[in-house]
XYZ file of C-alpha atoms in Angstrom:
192
model
C -15.063 122.266 -28.793
C -15.432 118.684 -28.235
C -12.900 117.312 -25.538
C -11.639 114.681 -28.020
C -11.039 117.540 -30.521
C -8.638 119.577 -27.997
C -5.117 119.769 -29.360
C -3.874 119.175 -25.707
C -5.956 116.282 -24.901
C -4.030 113.601 -22.651
C -4.211 110.815 -25.219
C -2.948 113.338 -27.997
C -0.179 114.888 -25.751
C 1.188 111.110 -25.073
C 0.993 110.271 -28.674
C 2.534 113.343 -30.148
C 5.150 114.152 -27.107
C 7.126 111.316 -26.987
C 10.355 111.573 -25.617
C 12.694 113.471 -28.215
C 16.529 113.155 -27.389
C 17.208 116.599 -29.513
C 14.804 118.596 -27.488
C 16.976 117.559 -24.559
C 20.392 118.480 -26.384
C 21.324 114.654 -27.064
C 20.564 111.552 -29.491
C 19.739 108.156 -28.722
C 23.077 106.686 -29.403
C 24.564 108.874 -27.000
C 22.136 107.737 -24.225
C 22.576 104.056 -25.021
C 26.523 104.771 -25.002
C 26.164 106.248 -21.514
C 23.733 103.577 -20.205
C 26.261 100.488 -21.300
C 29.166 102.940 -19.833
C 27.058 102.991 -16.591
C 27.012 99.169 -16.641
C 23.023 99.465 -17.200
C 22.334 100.808 -13.702
C 21.486 104.706 -13.689
C 18.700 106.966 -12.482
C 16.820 109.782 -13.885
C 16.664 112.749 -11.535
C 14.226 115.653 -12.258
C 11.210 117.681 -10.863
C 7.810 116.804 -11.549
C 6.412 116.975 -15.185
C 10.077 117.074 -16.420
C 9.656 113.892 -18.733
C 10.934 111.180 -16.639
C 8.054 108.781 -17.307
C 7.947 109.987 -20.951
C 11.596 108.965 -21.115
C 10.998 105.460 -19.380
C 8.164 104.906 -21.736
C 10.411 105.571 -24.815
C 13.578 103.684 -23.674
C 11.393 100.745 -22.857
C 10.141 100.314 -26.016
C 13.774 100.770 -27.539
C 15.101 98.250 -25.201
C 12.371 95.595 -25.859
C 12.928 96.280 -29.531
C 16.539 95.247 -29.387
C 15.444 92.007 -27.319
C 15.593 92.805 -23.665
C 12.842 92.179 -21.432
C 11.782 94.751 -19.321
C 9.991 94.668 -15.708
C 8.238 98.193 -15.254
C 7.087 99.210 -11.917
C 5.475 102.783 -11.368
C 5.045 104.459 -7.867
C 3.488 107.663 -7.020
C 2.090 109.375 -3.893
C -1.385 107.516 -4.539
C 0.674 104.143 -5.072
C 3.407 104.228 -3.074
C 4.021 100.558 -2.174
C 4.948 97.775 -4.402
C 2.416 94.753 -4.147
C 2.970 91.160 -3.212
C 3.045 90.040 -7.138
C 5.303 93.006 -7.901
C 7.875 91.704 -5.286
C 7.751 88.087 -6.434
C 8.399 89.551 -9.816
C 11.501 91.250 -8.588
C 12.735 87.685 -7.149
C 12.794 86.413 -10.601
C 14.248 89.772 -12.361
C 17.830 88.259 -13.087
C 17.354 88.252 -16.939
C 15.255 91.357 -16.843
C 16.168 95.118 -17.091
C 14.360 96.732 -14.064
C 12.762 100.019 -14.533
C 11.125 101.755 -11.007
C 9.330 105.092 -11.727
C 9.124 106.928 -8.690
C 11.744 105.101 -6.406
C 11.555 107.940 -3.614
C 8.234 106.420 -2.910
C 9.725 103.637 -1.108
C 10.454 103.349 2.511
C 13.844 102.654 3.905
C 13.282 98.686 4.174
C 11.305 98.552 1.231
C 14.179 100.144 -0.473
C 16.857 97.945 0.604
C 14.914 95.090 -0.378
C 14.376 96.524 -3.966
C 18.220 96.932 -4.288
C 18.898 93.619 -2.833
C 16.623 92.153 -5.603
C 17.750 93.777 -8.310
C 21.402 93.543 -7.649
C 21.759 90.705 -10.338
C 19.178 92.187 -12.767
C 20.624 92.847 -16.120
C 19.695 96.528 -15.949
C 18.165 99.080 -13.566
C 16.987 102.342 -14.344
C 14.976 104.273 -11.630
C 13.329 107.526 -11.578
C 13.183 110.102 -8.436
C 12.762 113.836 -7.756
C 16.410 114.041 -5.674
C 19.894 112.556 -6.315
C 20.600 109.077 -4.987
C 23.588 106.903 -5.123
C 23.261 105.901 -8.670
C 24.915 107.849 -11.436
C 22.590 109.670 -13.659
C 21.768 108.358 -17.095
C 20.164 111.648 -18.746
C 19.704 115.176 -17.092
C 16.182 116.409 -17.848
C 15.969 119.956 -16.781
C 13.005 121.326 -19.052
C 12.736 125.488 -19.792
C 10.742 127.679 -21.519
C 12.042 126.692 -24.868
C 11.150 123.052 -24.363
C 7.623 124.095 -23.356
C 7.120 126.325 -26.611
C 8.680 123.481 -28.663
C 5.860 121.257 -27.272
C 3.084 123.576 -27.837
C 4.557 124.215 -31.346
C 4.243 120.264 -32.044
C 0.702 119.846 -30.241
C -1.024 123.035 -31.853
C 1.149 125.764 -33.477
C -2.228 127.724 -34.342
C -2.792 128.276 -30.716
C 0.680 129.265 -29.732
C -0.095 133.065 -30.129
C -3.117 133.087 -28.074
C -1.073 130.973 -25.330
C 2.320 132.906 -25.441
C 1.360 135.776 -23.203
C 0.314 133.446 -20.350
C 3.258 130.703 -20.538
C 5.613 132.676 -18.431
C 2.957 133.335 -15.501
C 1.960 129.513 -15.557
C 5.849 128.460 -15.838
C 6.324 130.215 -12.378
C 2.844 129.097 -10.995
C 3.615 125.304 -11.704
C 7.233 125.259 -10.863
C 8.163 124.397 -14.451
C 5.851 121.293 -14.681
C 5.351 120.837 -18.460
C 2.573 118.310 -17.756
C 0.603 120.685 -15.720
C 1.043 123.672 -17.881
C -0.225 121.547 -20.907
C -3.331 120.945 -18.919
C -3.754 124.827 -18.482
C -3.336 124.953 -22.256
C -6.059 122.427 -22.835
C -8.243 124.414 -20.246
C -7.579 127.765 -22.298
C -8.102 126.188 -25.776
C -11.403 124.411 -24.460
C -12.673 127.978 -23.332
C -12.049 129.310 -26.943
C -14.887 130.680 -28.861
């Protein structure tokens, strides 16, 4: 099988598995109502691979479609500091909704500076792995049912072959759906 034909290729996963509130027991209307109740200042707290970035991608599209300007920033272990240009953009973010994916990567002083610069932004949404002072907009707590639903959307014909391995992969990858889908990619790639 060519890599581009693999139903679990990264590009296909990103295209097919955009955030679906129903799979998380909610709706966009409830999420947006909660966002307003929280005065547009909230957090997403969840483990690796639980869908934080996927949610932020979809929410950003919805916010921009409704006329909001969004400043999206991303940090991870490899890129764990905001660049000078990003700090400059934050200094002028009063009319924007700031979304920071990976907020826990900021050091103490950088975190204080970040919150100081965003206190007058028109909204703030951060994601991290542990709770923070900001209230949670949405609880992302994936389970095996969500994993199976993802696989059914991507490749229902391969589910019977993958099903026996899913429980072991779930434990091995601590419920990280993104990592498990990579295992599905490898397994399907090696099928005759």
